[in-house]
């Protein structure tokens, strides 16, 4: 299962920045030991349903310490029996692009 999510406090600190709260969430993800990737908009994690959702909840709890309200956006790819898809999906896409360019 892949879950891409974005979590932030509903109110920001000085200058509209939420980077400290987001950093707390990313710290939770990285300490989980699950395969993960963070970009400018989302963090994607891979694992079984219960372990992934537990990490998402812990990340929300971490962000909740920065304000009274938390916003969560989540997208999931639920595909039982598959693993390594965090990189596998991208590798297949790059191969398809390379095949097309030849």
PDB file of N, CA and C in Angstrom:
ATOM      1  N   UNK A   1       0.839  -1.168   0.000  1.00  0.00           N
ATOM      2  CA  UNK A   1       0.000   0.000   0.000  1.00  0.00           C
ATOM      3  C   UNK A   1       0.886   1.233   0.000  1.00  0.00           C
ATOM      4  N   UNK A   2       0.555   2.166  -0.875  1.00  0.00           N
ATOM      5  CA  UNK A   2       1.211   3.466  -0.887  1.00  0.00           C
ATOM      6  C   UNK A   2       0.220   4.511  -0.389  1.00  0.00           C
ATOM      7  N   UNK A   3       0.689   5.387   0.471  1.00  0.00           N
ATOM      8  CA  UNK A   3      -0.135   6.504   0.925  1.00  0.00           C
ATOM      9  C   UNK A   3       0.673   7.782   0.746  1.00  0.00           C
ATOM     10  N   UNK A   4       0.121   8.695  -0.036  1.00  0.00           N
ATOM     11  CA  UNK A   4       0.700  10.027  -0.182  1.00  0.00           C
ATOM     12  C   UNK A   4      -0.146  10.956   0.671  1.00  0.00           C
ATOM     13  N   UNK A   5       0.504  11.697   1.559  1.00  0.00           N
ATOM     14  CA  UNK A   5      -0.270  12.591   2.410  1.00  0.00           C
ATOM     15  C   UNK A   5       0.465  13.891   2.663  1.00  0.00           C
ATOM     16  N   UNK A   6      -0.339  14.882   3.001  1.00  0.00           N
ATOM     17  CA  UNK A   6       0.148  16.199   3.375  1.00  0.00           C
ATOM     18  C   UNK A   6      -0.591  16.581   4.648  1.00  0.00           C
ATOM     19  N   UNK A   7       0.148  17.011   5.645  1.00  0.00           N
ATOM     20  CA  UNK A   7      -0.461  17.383   6.911  1.00  0.00           C
ATOM     21  C   UNK A   7       0.148  18.701   7.369  1.00  0.00           C
ATOM     22  N   UNK A   8      -0.707  19.589   7.871  1.00  0.00           N
ATOM     23  CA  UNK A   8      -0.219  20.878   8.359  1.00  0.00           C
ATOM     24  C   UNK A   8      -1.218  21.452   9.360  1.00  0.00           C
ATOM     25  N   UNK A   9      -0.734  22.364  10.202  1.00  0.00           N
ATOM     26  CA  UNK A   9      -1.665  23.024  11.121  1.00  0.00           C
ATOM     27  C   UNK A   9      -2.534  23.994  10.332  1.00  0.00           C
ATOM     28  N   UNK A  10      -3.737  24.255  10.828  1.00  0.00           N
ATOM     29  CA  UNK A  10      -4.632  25.157  10.112  1.00  0.00           C
ATOM     30  C   UNK A  10      -4.193  26.603  10.225  1.00  0.00           C
ATOM     31  N   UNK A  11      -3.434  26.934  11.246  1.00  0.00           N
ATOM     32  CA  UNK A  11      -2.909  28.283  11.373  1.00  0.00           C
ATOM     33  C   UNK A  11      -1.395  28.202  11.337  1.00  0.00           C
ATOM     34  N   UNK A  12      -0.789  29.177  10.716  1.00  0.00           N
ATOM     35  CA  UNK A  12       0.659  29.144  10.564  1.00  0.00           C
ATOM     36  C   UNK A  12       1.332  30.091  11.541  1.00  0.00           C
ATOM     37  N   UNK A  13       2.617  29.924  11.637  1.00  0.00           N
ATOM     38  CA  UNK A  13       3.409  30.790  12.500  1.00  0.00           C
ATOM     39  C   UNK A  13       3.707  32.104  11.814  1.00  0.00           C
ATOM     40  N   UNK A  14       4.691  32.779  12.306  1.00  0.00           N
ATOM     41  CA  UNK A  14       5.099  34.066  11.775  1.00  0.00           C
ATOM     42  C   UNK A  14       5.450  33.951  10.299  1.00  0.00           C
ATOM     43  N   UNK A  15       4.914  34.828   9.490  1.00  0.00           N
ATOM     44  CA  UNK A  15       5.216  34.822   8.063  1.00  0.00           C
ATOM     45  C   UNK A  15       4.471  33.764   7.269  1.00  0.00           C
ATOM     46  N   UNK A  16       3.521  33.087   7.880  1.00  0.00           N
ATOM     47  CA  UNK A  16       2.733  32.090   7.169  1.00  0.00           C
ATOM     48  C   UNK A  16       3.426  30.757   6.998  1.00  0.00           C
ATOM     49  N   UNK A  17       4.554  30.545   7.645  1.00  0.00           N
ATOM     50  CA  UNK A  17       5.313  29.316   7.473  1.00  0.00           C
ATOM     51  C   UNK A  17       4.823  28.208   8.409  1.00  0.00           C
ATOM     52  N   UNK A  18       4.793  27.010   7.899  1.00  0.00           N
ATOM     53  CA  UNK A  18       4.401  25.846   8.701  1.00  0.00           C
ATOM     54  C   UNK A  18       5.531  24.815   8.744  1.00  0.00           C
ATOM     55  N   UNK A  19       6.737  25.221   8.369  1.00  0.00           N
ATOM     56  CA  UNK A  19       7.833  24.264   8.210  1.00  0.00           C
ATOM     57  C   UNK A  19       8.187  23.525   9.492  1.00  0.00           C
ATOM     58  N   UNK A  20       8.096  24.148  10.647  1.00  0.00           N
ATOM     59  CA  UNK A  20       8.434  23.448  11.896  1.00  0.00           C
ATOM     60  C   UNK A  20       7.445  22.310  12.164  1.00  0.00           C
ATOM     61  N   UNK A  21       6.161  22.579  11.956  1.00  0.00           N
ATOM     62  CA  UNK A  21       5.131  21.553  12.163  1.00  0.00           C
ATOM     63  C   UNK A  21       5.287  20.422  11.149  1.00  0.00           C
ATOM     64  N   UNK A  22       5.530  20.773   9.905  1.00  0.00           N
ATOM     65  CA  UNK A  22       5.716  19.762   8.864  1.00  0.00           C
ATOM     66  C   UNK A  22       6.976  18.938   9.155  1.00  0.00           C
ATOM     67  N   UNK A  23       8.016  19.580   9.629  1.00  0.00           N
ATOM     68  CA  UNK A  23       9.239  18.857   9.983  1.00  0.00           C
ATOM     69  C   UNK A  23       8.966  17.831  11.079  1.00  0.00           C
ATOM     70  N   UNK A  24       8.115  18.181  12.035  1.00  0.00           N
ATOM     71  CA  UNK A  24       7.763  17.237  13.100  1.00  0.00           C
ATOM     72  C   UNK A  24       7.065  16.008  12.511  1.00  0.00           C
ATOM     73  N   UNK A  25       6.187  16.228  11.533  1.00  0.00           N
ATOM     74  CA  UNK A  25       5.489  15.115  10.882  1.00  0.00           C
ATOM     75  C   UNK A  25       6.460  14.242  10.099  1.00  0.00           C
ATOM     76  N   UNK A  26       7.363  14.862   9.370  1.00  0.00           N
ATOM     77  CA  UNK A  26       8.327  14.112   8.563  1.00  0.00           C
ATOM     78  C   UNK A  26       9.270  13.316   9.463  1.00  0.00           C
ATOM     79  N   UNK A  27       9.607  13.874  10.605  1.00  0.00           N
ATOM     80  CA  UNK A  27      10.448  13.160  11.568  1.00  0.00           C
ATOM     81  C   UNK A  27       9.778  11.849  11.981  1.00  0.00           C
ATOM     82  N   UNK A  28       8.472  11.909  12.237  1.00  0.00           N
ATOM     83  CA  UNK A  28       7.708  10.703  12.596  1.00  0.00           C
ATOM     84  C   UNK A  28       7.794   9.678  11.474  1.00  0.00           C
ATOM     85  N   UNK A  29       7.601  10.127  10.250  1.00  0.00           N
ATOM     86  CA  UNK A  29       7.647   9.217   9.095  1.00  0.00           C
ATOM     87  C   UNK A  29       9.016   8.562   8.985  1.00  0.00           C
ATOM     88  N   UNK A  30      10.054   9.350   9.055  1.00  0.00           N
ATOM     89  CA  UNK A  30      11.410   8.802   8.887  1.00  0.00           C
ATOM     90  C   UNK A  30      11.783   7.854  10.021  1.00  0.00           C
ATOM     91  N   UNK A  31      11.335   8.159  11.228  1.00  0.00           N
ATOM     92  CA  UNK A  31      11.627   7.279  12.358  1.00  0.00           C
ATOM     93  C   UNK A  31      10.821   5.986  12.325  1.00  0.00           C
ATOM     94  N   UNK A  32       9.769   5.937  11.504  1.00  0.00           N
ATOM     95  CA  UNK A  32       8.928   4.737  11.415  1.00  0.00           C
ATOM     96  C   UNK A  32       9.674   3.560  10.794  1.00  0.00           C
ATOM     97  N   UNK A  33      10.668   3.847   9.973  1.00  0.00           N
ATOM     98  CA  UNK A  33      11.392   2.786   9.283  1.00  0.00           C
ATOM     99  C   UNK A  33      10.722   2.321   8.001  1.00  0.00           C
ATOM    100  N   UNK A  34       9.536   2.829   7.692  1.00  0.00           N
ATOM    101  CA  UNK A  34       8.864   2.457   6.446  1.00  0.00           C
ATOM    102  C   UNK A  34       9.510   3.180   5.277  1.00  0.00           C
ATOM    103  N   UNK A  35       9.523   2.549   4.096  1.00  0.00           N
ATOM    104  CA  UNK A  35      10.021   3.250   2.915  1.00  0.00           C
ATOM    105  C   UNK A  35       9.206   4.522   2.709  1.00  0.00           C
ATOM    106  N   UNK A  36       9.889   5.627   2.410  1.00  0.00           N
ATOM    107  CA  UNK A  36       9.176   6.896   2.249  1.00  0.00           C
ATOM    108  C   UNK A  36       9.920   7.821   1.305  1.00  0.00           C
ATOM    109  N   UNK A  37       9.196   8.801   0.803  1.00  0.00           N
ATOM    110  CA  UNK A  37       9.752   9.823  -0.079  1.00  0.00           C
ATOM    111  C   UNK A  37       8.986  11.113   0.186  1.00  0.00           C
ATOM    112  N   UNK A  38       9.717  12.193   0.370  1.00  0.00           N
ATOM    113  CA  UNK A  38       9.097  13.498   0.583  1.00  0.00           C
ATOM    114  C   UNK A  38       9.472  14.422  -0.557  1.00  0.00           C
ATOM    115  N   UNK A  39       8.464  15.117  -1.099  1.00  0.00           N
ATOM    116  CA  UNK A  39       8.727  16.165  -2.082  1.00  0.00           C
ATOM    117  C   UNK A  39       8.083  17.459  -1.577  1.00  0.00           C
ATOM    118  N   UNK A  40       7.990  18.453  -2.407  1.00  0.00           N
ATOM    119  CA  UNK A  40       7.509  19.759  -1.951  1.00  0.00           C
ATOM    120  C   UNK A  40       6.034  19.779  -1.581  1.00  0.00           C
ATOM    121  N   UNK A  41       5.273  18.779  -1.990  1.00  0.00           N
ATOM    122  CA  UNK A  41       3.831  18.790  -1.738  1.00  0.00           C
ATOM    123  C   UNK A  41       3.334  17.645  -0.852  1.00  0.00           C
ATOM    124  N   UNK A  42       3.933  16.467  -0.960  1.00  0.00           N
ATOM    125  CA  UNK A  42       3.446  15.290  -0.254  1.00  0.00           C
ATOM    126  C   UNK A  42       4.593  14.442   0.282  1.00  0.00           C
ATOM    127  N   UNK A  43       4.264  13.605   1.236  1.00  0.00           N
ATOM    128  CA  UNK A  43       5.145  12.537   1.676  1.00  0.00           C
ATOM    129  C   UNK A  43       4.431  11.235   1.353  1.00  0.00           C
ATOM    130  N   UNK A  44       5.138  10.315   0.711  1.00  0.00           N
ATOM    131  CA  UNK A  44       4.571   9.014   0.366  1.00  0.00           C
ATOM    132  C   UNK A  44       5.273   7.960   1.208  1.00  0.00           C
ATOM    133  N   UNK A  45       4.457   7.084   1.800  1.00  0.00           N
ATOM    134  CA  UNK A  45       5.007   5.975   2.585  1.00  0.00           C
ATOM    135  C   UNK A  45       4.422   4.668   2.066  1.00  0.00           C
ATOM    136  N   UNK A  46       5.172   3.588   2.273  1.00  0.00           N
ATOM    137  CA  UNK A  46       4.745   2.276   1.795  1.00  0.00           C
ATOM    138  C   UNK A  46       4.766   1.279   2.943  1.00  0.00           C
ATOM    139  N   UNK A  47       3.722   0.470   3.008  1.00  0.00           N
ATOM    140  CA  UNK A  47       3.643  -0.580   4.016  1.00  0.00           C
ATOM    141  C   UNK A  47       2.256  -1.177   4.047  1.00  0.00           C
ATOM    142  N   UNK A  48       2.000  -1.942   5.073  1.00  0.00           N
ATOM    143  CA  UNK A  48       0.674  -2.531   5.263  1.00  0.00           C
ATOM    144  C   UNK A  48      -0.269  -1.481   5.857  1.00  0.00           C
ATOM    145  N   UNK A  49      -1.563  -1.692   5.651  1.00  0.00           N
ATOM    146  CA  UNK A  49      -2.595  -0.731   6.063  1.00  0.00           C
ATOM    147  C   UNK A  49      -2.392  -0.224   7.493  1.00  0.00           C
ATOM    148  N   UNK A  50      -2.344  -1.131   8.452  1.00  0.00           N
ATOM    149  CA  UNK A  50      -2.278  -0.720   9.856  1.00  0.00           C
ATOM    150  C   UNK A  50      -1.018   0.070  10.175  1.00  0.00           C
ATOM    151  N   UNK A  51       0.120  -0.344   9.629  1.00  0.00           N
ATOM    152  CA  UNK A  51       1.351   0.368   9.952  1.00  0.00           C
ATOM    153  C   UNK A  51       1.399   1.736   9.277  1.00  0.00           C
ATOM    154  N   UNK A  52       0.924   1.828   8.043  1.00  0.00           N
ATOM    155  CA  UNK A  52       0.902   3.111   7.342  1.00  0.00           C
ATOM    156  C   UNK A  52      -0.056   4.086   8.026  1.00  0.00           C
ATOM    157  N   UNK A  53      -1.254   3.617   8.342  1.00  0.00           N
ATOM    158  CA  UNK A  53      -2.239   4.503   8.972  1.00  0.00           C
ATOM    159  C   UNK A  53      -1.805   4.920  10.378  1.00  0.00           C
ATOM    160  N   UNK A  54      -1.079   4.061  11.060  1.00  0.00           N
ATOM    161  CA  UNK A  54      -0.539   4.424  12.368  1.00  0.00           C
ATOM    162  C   UNK A  54       0.462   5.564  12.236  1.00  0.00           C
ATOM    163  N   UNK A  55       1.306   5.507  11.219  1.00  0.00           N
ATOM    164  CA  UNK A  55       2.280   6.574  10.997  1.00  0.00           C
ATOM    165  C   UNK A  55       1.567   7.880  10.639  1.00  0.00           C
ATOM    166  N   UNK A  56       0.546   7.802   9.788  1.00  0.00           N
ATOM    167  CA  UNK A  56      -0.216   9.006   9.427  1.00  0.00           C
ATOM    168  C   UNK A  56      -0.837   9.628  10.686  1.00  0.00           C
ATOM    169  N   UNK A  57      -1.416   8.800  11.551  1.00  0.00           N
ATOM    170  CA  UNK A  57      -2.010   9.317  12.792  1.00  0.00           C
ATOM    171  C   UNK A  57      -0.953   9.964  13.678  1.00  0.00           C
ATOM    172  N   UNK A  58       0.192   9.313  13.816  1.00  0.00           N
ATOM    173  CA  UNK A  58       1.271   9.883  14.633  1.00  0.00           C
ATOM    174  C   UNK A  58       1.768  11.207  14.053  1.00  0.00           C
ATOM    175  N   UNK A  59       1.836  11.296  12.737  1.00  0.00           N
ATOM    176  CA  UNK A  59       2.255  12.539  12.085  1.00  0.00           C
ATOM    177  C   UNK A  59       1.229  13.643  12.353  1.00  0.00           C
ATOM    178  N   UNK A  60      -0.045  13.303  12.290  1.00  0.00           N
ATOM    179  CA  UNK A  60      -1.100  14.283  12.597  1.00  0.00           C
ATOM    180  C   UNK A  60      -1.006  14.733  14.053  1.00  0.00           C
ATOM    181  N   UNK A  61      -0.759  13.795  14.944  1.00  0.00           N
ATOM    182  CA  UNK A  61      -0.606  14.139  16.364  1.00  0.00           C
ATOM    183  C   UNK A  61       0.578  15.082  16.565  1.00  0.00           C
ATOM    184  N   UNK A  62       1.668  14.832  15.852  1.00  0.00           N
ATOM    185  CA  UNK A  62       2.854  15.691  15.966  1.00  0.00           C
ATOM    186  C   UNK A  62       2.540  17.111  15.503  1.00  0.00           C
ATOM    187  N   UNK A  63       1.826  17.231  14.395  1.00  0.00           N
ATOM    188  CA  UNK A  63       1.448  18.544  13.875  1.00  0.00           C
ATOM    189  C   UNK A  63       0.442  19.226  14.808  1.00  0.00           C
ATOM    190  N   UNK A  64      -0.410  18.439  15.435  1.00  0.00           N
ATOM    191  CA  UNK A  64      -1.412  18.982  16.348  1.00  0.00           C
ATOM    192  C   UNK A  64      -0.823  19.740  17.520  1.00  0.00           C
ATOM    193  N   UNK A  65       0.428  19.489  17.824  1.00  0.00           N
ATOM    194  CA  UNK A  65       1.089  20.229  18.904  1.00  0.00           C
ATOM    195  C   UNK A  65       1.400  21.675  18.499  1.00  0.00           C
ATOM    196  N   UNK A  66       1.228  21.998  17.226  1.00  0.00           N
ATOM    197  CA  UNK A  66       1.526  23.341  16.725  1.00  0.00           C
ATOM    198  C   UNK A  66       0.283  24.200  16.529  1.00  0.00           C
ATOM    199  N   UNK A  67      -0.869  23.668  16.792  1.00  0.00           N
ATOM    200  CA  UNK A  67      -2.091  24.449  16.627  1.00  0.00           C
ATOM    201  C   UNK A  67      -3.314  23.635  16.976  1.00  0.00           C
ATOM    202  N   UNK A  68      -4.435  24.310  17.115  1.00  0.00           N
ATOM    203  CA  UNK A  68      -5.660  23.639  17.569  1.00  0.00           C
ATOM    204  C   UNK A  68      -6.382  22.832  16.485  1.00  0.00           C
ATOM    205  N   UNK A  69      -5.902  22.939  15.246  1.00  0.00           N
ATOM    206  CA  UNK A  69      -6.595  22.274  14.142  1.00  0.00           C
ATOM    207  C   UNK A  69      -5.571  21.781  13.130  1.00  0.00           C
ATOM    208  N   UNK A  70      -5.802  20.575  12.589  1.00  0.00           N
ATOM    209  CA  UNK A  70      -4.871  19.955  11.643  1.00  0.00           C
ATOM    210  C   UNK A  70      -5.603  19.665  10.336  1.00  0.00           C
ATOM    211  N   UNK A  71      -4.941  19.960   9.232  1.00  0.00           N
ATOM    212  CA  UNK A  71      -5.466  19.648   7.906  1.00  0.00           C
ATOM    213  C   UNK A  71      -4.695  18.449   7.349  1.00  0.00           C
ATOM    214  N   UNK A  72      -5.425  17.444   6.853  1.00  0.00           N
ATOM    215  CA  UNK A  72      -4.813  16.252   6.282  1.00  0.00           C
ATOM    216  C   UNK A  72      -5.397  15.994   4.899  1.00  0.00           C
ATOM    217  N   UNK A  73      -4.517  15.823   3.919  1.00  0.00           N
ATOM    218  CA  UNK A  73      -4.903  15.401   2.574  1.00  0.00           C
ATOM    219  C   UNK A  73      -4.225  14.056   2.359  1.00  0.00           C
ATOM    220  N   UNK A  74      -4.982  13.039   1.939  1.00  0.00           N
ATOM    221  CA  UNK A  74      -4.440  11.690   1.828  1.00  0.00           C
ATOM    222  C   UNK A  74      -4.935  11.031   0.550  1.00  0.00           C
ATOM    223  N   UNK A  75      -4.024  10.360  -0.132  1.00  0.00           N
ATOM    224  CA  UNK A  75      -4.359   9.569  -1.318  1.00  0.00           C
ATOM    225  C   UNK A  75      -3.693   8.215  -1.154  1.00  0.00           C
ATOM    226  N   UNK A  76      -4.434   7.129  -1.396  1.00  0.00           N
ATOM    227  CA  UNK A  76      -3.900   5.786  -1.182  1.00  0.00           C
ATOM    228  C   UNK A  76      -4.010   4.936  -2.445  1.00  0.00           C
ATOM    229  N   UNK A  77      -2.993   4.108  -2.648  1.00  0.00           N
ATOM    230  CA  UNK A  77      -2.994   3.084  -3.693  1.00  0.00           C
ATOM    231  C   UNK A  77      -2.949   1.747  -2.962  1.00  0.00           C
ATOM    232  N   UNK A  78      -4.092   1.100  -2.891  1.00  0.00           N
ATOM    233  CA  UNK A  78      -4.228  -0.150  -2.133  1.00  0.00           C
ATOM    234  C   UNK A  78      -4.145  -1.305  -3.128  1.00  0.00           C
ATOM    235  N   UNK A  79      -3.023  -2.002  -3.094  1.00  0.00           N
ATOM    236  CA  UNK A  79      -2.776  -3.083  -4.055  1.00  0.00           C
ATOM    237  C   UNK A  79      -2.158  -4.260  -3.308  1.00  0.00           C
ATOM    238  N   UNK A  80      -3.005  -5.113  -2.722  1.00  0.00           N
ATOM    239  CA  UNK A  80      -2.491  -6.248  -1.940  1.00  0.00           C
ATOM    240  C   UNK A  80      -1.541  -7.137  -2.738  1.00  0.00           C
ATOM    241  N   UNK A  81      -0.508  -7.610  -2.053  1.00  0.00           N
ATOM    242  CA  UNK A  81       0.426  -8.526  -2.679  1.00  0.00           C
ATOM    243  C   UNK A  81       1.598  -7.862  -3.372  1.00  0.00           C
ATOM    244  N   UNK A  82       1.631  -6.539  -3.391  1.00  0.00           N
ATOM    245  CA  UNK A  82       2.718  -5.823  -4.045  1.00  0.00           C
ATOM    246  C   UNK A  82       3.519  -5.049  -3.015  1.00  0.00           C
ATOM    247  N   UNK A  83       4.828  -5.024  -3.204  1.00  0.00           N
ATOM    248  CA  UNK A  83       5.702  -4.195  -2.387  1.00  0.00           C
ATOM    249  C   UNK A  83       6.770  -3.619  -3.299  1.00  0.00           C
ATOM    250  N   UNK A  84       7.515  -2.665  -2.809  1.00  0.00           N
ATOM    251  CA  UNK A  84       8.534  -2.027  -3.628  1.00  0.00           C
ATOM    252  C   UNK A  84       7.966  -1.070  -4.654  1.00  0.00           C
ATOM    253  N   UNK A  85       6.712  -0.701  -4.494  1.00  0.00           N
ATOM    254  CA  UNK A  85       6.058   0.155  -5.474  1.00  0.00           C
ATOM    255  C   UNK A  85       6.429   1.629  -5.335  1.00  0.00           C
ATOM    256  N   UNK A  86       6.993   2.009  -4.210  1.00  0.00           N
ATOM    257  CA  UNK A  86       7.418   3.395  -4.031  1.00  0.00           C
ATOM    258  C   UNK A  86       8.403   3.783  -5.134  1.00  0.00           C
ATOM    259  N   UNK A  87       9.284   2.871  -5.476  1.00  0.00           N
ATOM    260  CA  UNK A  87      10.223   3.119  -6.570  1.00  0.00           C
ATOM    261  C   UNK A  87       9.816   2.373  -7.844  1.00  0.00           C
ATOM    262  N   UNK A  88       9.157   1.242  -7.701  1.00  0.00           N
ATOM    263  CA  UNK A  88       8.793   0.417  -8.854  1.00  0.00           C
ATOM    264  C   UNK A  88       7.900   1.125  -9.852  1.00  0.00           C
ATOM    265  N   UNK A  89       6.928   1.871  -9.371  1.00  0.00           N
ATOM    266  CA  UNK A  89       6.016   2.586 -10.272  1.00  0.00           C
ATOM    267  C   UNK A  89       6.774   3.618 -11.102  1.00  0.00           C
ATOM    268  N   UNK A  90       7.699   4.313 -10.471  1.00  0.00           N
ATOM    269  CA  UNK A  90       8.488   5.328 -11.167  1.00  0.00           C
ATOM    270  C   UNK A  90       9.429   4.676 -12.163  1.00  0.00           C
ATOM    271  N   UNK A  91      10.041   3.559 -11.779  1.00  0.00           N
ATOM    272  CA  UNK A  91      10.942   2.850 -12.695  1.00  0.00           C
ATOM    273  C   UNK A  91      10.205   2.393 -13.945  1.00  0.00           C
ATOM    274  N   UNK A  92       8.989   1.865 -13.787  1.00  0.00           N
ATOM    275  CA  UNK A  92       8.206   1.432 -14.949  1.00  0.00           C
ATOM    276  C   UNK A  92       7.829   2.622 -15.827  1.00  0.00           C
ATOM    277  N   UNK A  93       7.510   3.741 -15.229  1.00  0.00           N
ATOM    278  CA  UNK A  93       7.186   4.943 -15.987  1.00  0.00           C
ATOM    279  C   UNK A  93       8.396   5.425 -16.783  1.00  0.00           C
ATOM    280  N   UNK A  94       9.552   5.484 -16.130  1.00  0.00           N
ATOM    281  CA  UNK A  94      10.773   5.925 -16.816  1.00  0.00           C
ATOM    282  C   UNK A  94      11.120   4.982 -17.962  1.00  0.00           C
ATOM    283  N   UNK A  95      10.929   3.669 -17.776  1.00  0.00           N
ATOM    284  CA  UNK A  95      11.197   2.704 -18.840  1.00  0.00           C
ATOM    285  C   UNK A  95      10.257   2.924 -20.028  1.00  0.00           C
ATOM    286  N   UNK A  96       8.995   3.196 -19.744  1.00  0.00           N
ATOM    287  CA  UNK A  96       8.029   3.459 -20.809  1.00  0.00           C
ATOM    288  C   UNK A  96       8.397   4.724 -21.582  1.00  0.00           C
ATOM    289  N   UNK A  97       8.846   5.737 -20.856  1.00  0.00           N
ATOM    290  CA  UNK A  97       9.272   6.974 -21.516  1.00  0.00           C
ATOM    291  C   UNK A  97      10.501   6.735 -22.395  1.00  0.00           C
ATOM    292  N   UNK A  98      11.444   5.960 -21.885  1.00  0.00           N
ATOM    293  CA  UNK A  98      12.655   5.653 -22.635  1.00  0.00           C
ATOM    294  C   UNK A  98      12.327   4.845 -23.891  1.00  0.00           C
ATOM    295  N   UNK A  99      11.393   3.888 -23.759  1.00  0.00           N
ATOM    296  CA  UNK A  99      10.987   3.066 -24.910  1.00  0.00           C
ATOM    297  C   UNK A  99      10.334   3.940 -25.977  1.00  0.00           C
ATOM    298  N   UNK A 100       9.571   4.907 -25.555  1.00  0.00           N
ATOM    299  CA  UNK A 100       8.876   5.791 -26.485  1.00  0.00           C
ATOM    300  C   UNK A 100       9.846   6.710 -27.223  1.00  0.00           C
ATOM    301  N   UNK A 101      10.908   7.119 -26.536  1.00  0.00           N
ATOM    302  CA  UNK A 101      11.882   8.041 -27.110  1.00  0.00           C
ATOM    303  C   UNK A 101      12.815   7.353 -28.123  1.00  0.00           C
ATOM    304  N   UNK A 102      12.850   6.033 -28.114  1.00  0.00           N
ATOM    305  CA  UNK A 102      13.766   5.313 -29.025  1.00  0.00           C
ATOM    306  C   UNK A 102      13.225   5.229 -30.422  1.00  0.00           C
TER     307      UNK A 102
END
